[in-house]
Amino acid sequence: MAMLKITLTKSTIGASPKQRKVVEALGLKKMHRSVELADTPATRGAVAKVAHLVTVEEL
């Protein structure tokens, strides 16, 4: 199964509360920290909502 490496590259300080919850649901807590998640439609949808805050690499 394909994996995605998602890194929080911008702060959530100016983000809306919904976007903060999405970032937290992805497992990201601090800037420049990364998580590896399975490449599913749910993950892709969550990343699309906060695409301006994260960078995504396919593993």
N, C-alpha and C. Protein backbone atom coordinates (compact mmCIF):
# COMPACT_ATOMS: atom_id res chain seq x y z
N MET A 1 0.84 -1.18 0.00
CA MET A 1 0.00 0.00 0.00
C MET A 1 0.89 1.24 0.00
N ALA A 2 0.49 2.21 -0.76
CA ALA A 2 1.26 3.46 -0.86
C ALA A 2 1.14 4.26 0.43
N MET A 3 2.21 4.97 0.75
CA MET A 3 2.24 5.77 1.97
C MET A 3 2.50 7.22 1.61
N LEU A 4 2.05 8.12 2.46
CA LEU A 4 2.30 9.55 2.32
C LEU A 4 3.06 10.05 3.52
N LYS A 5 4.06 10.88 3.29
CA LYS A 5 4.78 11.55 4.38
C LYS A 5 4.27 12.98 4.40
N ILE A 6 3.60 13.35 5.48
CA ILE A 6 2.98 14.66 5.60
C ILE A 6 3.73 15.46 6.66
N THR A 7 4.19 16.66 6.29
CA THR A 7 4.97 17.51 7.18
C THR A 7 4.25 18.84 7.36
N LEU A 8 4.13 19.27 8.61
CA LEU A 8 3.52 20.57 8.90
C LEU A 8 4.59 21.64 8.69
N THR A 9 4.41 22.49 7.67
CA THR A 9 5.43 23.47 7.31
C THR A 9 5.04 24.89 7.68
N LYS A 10 3.77 25.14 7.95
CA LYS A 10 3.34 26.48 8.36
C LYS A 10 2.54 26.36 9.64
N SER A 11 2.54 27.42 10.42
CA SER A 11 1.87 27.44 11.71
C SER A 11 0.35 27.46 11.55
N THR A 12 -0.33 26.91 12.53
CA THR A 12 -1.79 26.92 12.54
C THR A 12 -2.34 28.12 13.31
N ILE A 13 -1.49 29.06 13.68
CA ILE A 13 -1.94 30.21 14.47
C ILE A 13 -3.01 31.00 13.73
N GLY A 14 -2.86 31.26 12.46
CA GLY A 14 -3.84 32.03 11.71
C GLY A 14 -4.93 31.19 11.06
N ALA A 15 -4.89 29.89 11.27
CA ALA A 15 -5.84 28.99 10.62
C ALA A 15 -7.17 28.98 11.37
N SER A 16 -8.22 28.55 10.67
CA SER A 16 -9.53 28.45 11.29
C SER A 16 -9.56 27.26 12.25
N PRO A 17 -10.50 27.26 13.18
CA PRO A 17 -10.60 26.12 14.12
C PRO A 17 -10.80 24.78 13.41
N LYS A 18 -11.54 24.76 12.30
CA LYS A 18 -11.73 23.51 11.55
C LYS A 18 -10.41 23.01 10.99
N GLN A 19 -9.61 23.94 10.46
CA GLN A 19 -8.31 23.54 9.91
C GLN A 19 -7.38 23.05 11.01
N ARG A 20 -7.44 23.63 12.18
CA ARG A 20 -6.62 23.16 13.31
C ARG A 20 -7.00 21.74 13.69
N LYS A 21 -8.30 21.44 13.67
CA LYS A 21 -8.76 20.09 14.01
C LYS A 21 -8.30 19.08 12.96
N VAL A 22 -8.29 19.48 11.69
CA VAL A 22 -7.84 18.59 10.63
C VAL A 22 -6.35 18.28 10.80
N VAL A 23 -5.56 19.32 11.10
CA VAL A 23 -4.12 19.11 11.31
C VAL A 23 -3.89 18.17 12.49
N GLU A 24 -4.64 18.36 13.57
CA GLU A 24 -4.50 17.50 14.74
C GLU A 24 -4.95 16.08 14.42
N ALA A 25 -6.00 15.93 13.62
CA ALA A 25 -6.49 14.60 13.24
C ALA A 25 -5.47 13.86 12.37
N LEU A 26 -4.68 14.60 11.62
CA LEU A 26 -3.62 13.97 10.82
C LEU A 26 -2.46 13.50 11.69
N GLY A 27 -2.44 13.93 12.95
CA GLY A 27 -1.38 13.50 13.87
C GLY A 27 -0.23 14.47 13.95
N LEU A 28 -0.42 15.69 13.46
CA LEU A 28 0.64 16.69 13.47
C LEU A 28 0.46 17.61 14.66
N LYS A 29 1.52 17.79 15.45
CA LYS A 29 1.43 18.62 16.64
C LYS A 29 2.32 19.85 16.57
N LYS A 30 3.53 19.70 16.08
CA LYS A 30 4.48 20.80 16.03
C LYS A 30 4.96 21.01 14.59
N MET A 31 5.44 22.21 14.34
CA MET A 31 5.95 22.51 13.01
C MET A 31 7.18 21.68 12.69
N HIS A 32 7.33 21.35 11.43
CA HIS A 32 8.45 20.58 10.88
C HIS A 32 8.49 19.15 11.40
N ARG A 33 7.39 18.67 11.93
CA ARG A 33 7.27 17.27 12.32
C ARG A 33 6.51 16.55 11.22
N SER A 34 6.80 15.27 11.03
CA SER A 34 6.20 14.50 9.95
C SER A 34 5.49 13.26 10.48
N VAL A 35 4.50 12.82 9.73
CA VAL A 35 3.83 11.56 10.00
C VAL A 35 3.73 10.81 8.69
N GLU A 36 3.69 9.50 8.78
CA GLU A 36 3.50 8.65 7.60
C GLU A 36 2.14 7.99 7.71
N LEU A 37 1.29 8.26 6.74
CA LEU A 37 -0.07 7.72 6.73
C LEU A 37 -0.32 6.99 5.41
N ALA A 38 -1.27 6.06 5.46
CA ALA A 38 -1.64 5.33 4.25
C ALA A 38 -2.31 6.28 3.26
N ASP A 39 -2.10 6.04 1.99
CA ASP A 39 -2.66 6.87 0.93
C ASP A 39 -4.09 6.41 0.65
N THR A 40 -5.04 6.98 1.39
CA THR A 40 -6.45 6.65 1.22
C THR A 40 -7.21 7.91 0.80
N PRO A 41 -8.42 7.75 0.28
CA PRO A 41 -9.20 8.94 -0.08
C PRO A 41 -9.47 9.86 1.12
N ALA A 42 -9.64 9.30 2.30
CA ALA A 42 -9.88 10.11 3.49
C ALA A 42 -8.66 10.96 3.83
N THR A 43 -7.49 10.36 3.74
CA THR A 43 -6.25 11.09 4.00
C THR A 43 -6.04 12.17 2.96
N ARG A 44 -6.28 11.85 1.70
CA ARG A 44 -6.12 12.84 0.63
C ARG A 44 -7.08 14.01 0.82
N GLY A 45 -8.30 13.74 1.26
CA GLY A 45 -9.27 14.79 1.49
C GLY A 45 -8.86 15.71 2.63
N ALA A 46 -8.34 15.11 3.71
CA ALA A 46 -7.88 15.91 4.85
C ALA A 46 -6.69 16.78 4.45
N VAL A 47 -5.78 16.23 3.67
CA VAL A 47 -4.62 16.99 3.21
C VAL A 47 -5.07 18.13 2.30
N ALA A 48 -6.07 17.90 1.48
CA ALA A 48 -6.56 18.94 0.58
C ALA A 48 -7.12 20.13 1.34
N LYS A 49 -7.72 19.88 2.51
CA LYS A 49 -8.29 20.97 3.30
C LYS A 49 -7.23 21.86 3.92
N VAL A 50 -6.03 21.31 4.16
CA VAL A 50 -4.96 22.10 4.79
C VAL A 50 -3.71 22.10 3.91
N ALA A 51 -3.90 22.06 2.60
CA ALA A 51 -2.78 21.97 1.66
C ALA A 51 -1.83 23.15 1.79
N HIS A 52 -2.33 24.29 2.23
CA HIS A 52 -1.48 25.48 2.37
C HIS A 52 -0.62 25.43 3.63
N LEU A 53 -0.86 24.47 4.51
CA LEU A 53 -0.09 24.35 5.76
C LEU A 53 0.88 23.18 5.75
N VAL A 54 0.71 22.23 4.86
CA VAL A 54 1.52 21.02 4.88
C VAL A 54 2.20 20.79 3.54
N THR A 55 3.24 19.95 3.57
CA THR A 55 3.84 19.44 2.35
C THR A 55 3.68 17.91 2.36
N VAL A 56 3.49 17.34 1.18
CA VAL A 56 3.21 15.91 1.07
C VAL A 56 4.22 15.27 0.14
N GLU A 57 4.78 14.14 0.57
CA GLU A 57 5.69 13.34 -0.25
C GLU A 57 5.13 11.94 -0.36
N GLU A 58 5.18 11.35 -1.54
CA GLU A 58 4.76 9.97 -1.70
C GLU A 58 5.98 9.08 -1.45
N LEU A 59 5.76 8.07 -0.63
CA LEU A 59 6.85 7.13 -0.30
C LEU A 59 6.70 5.86 -1.10
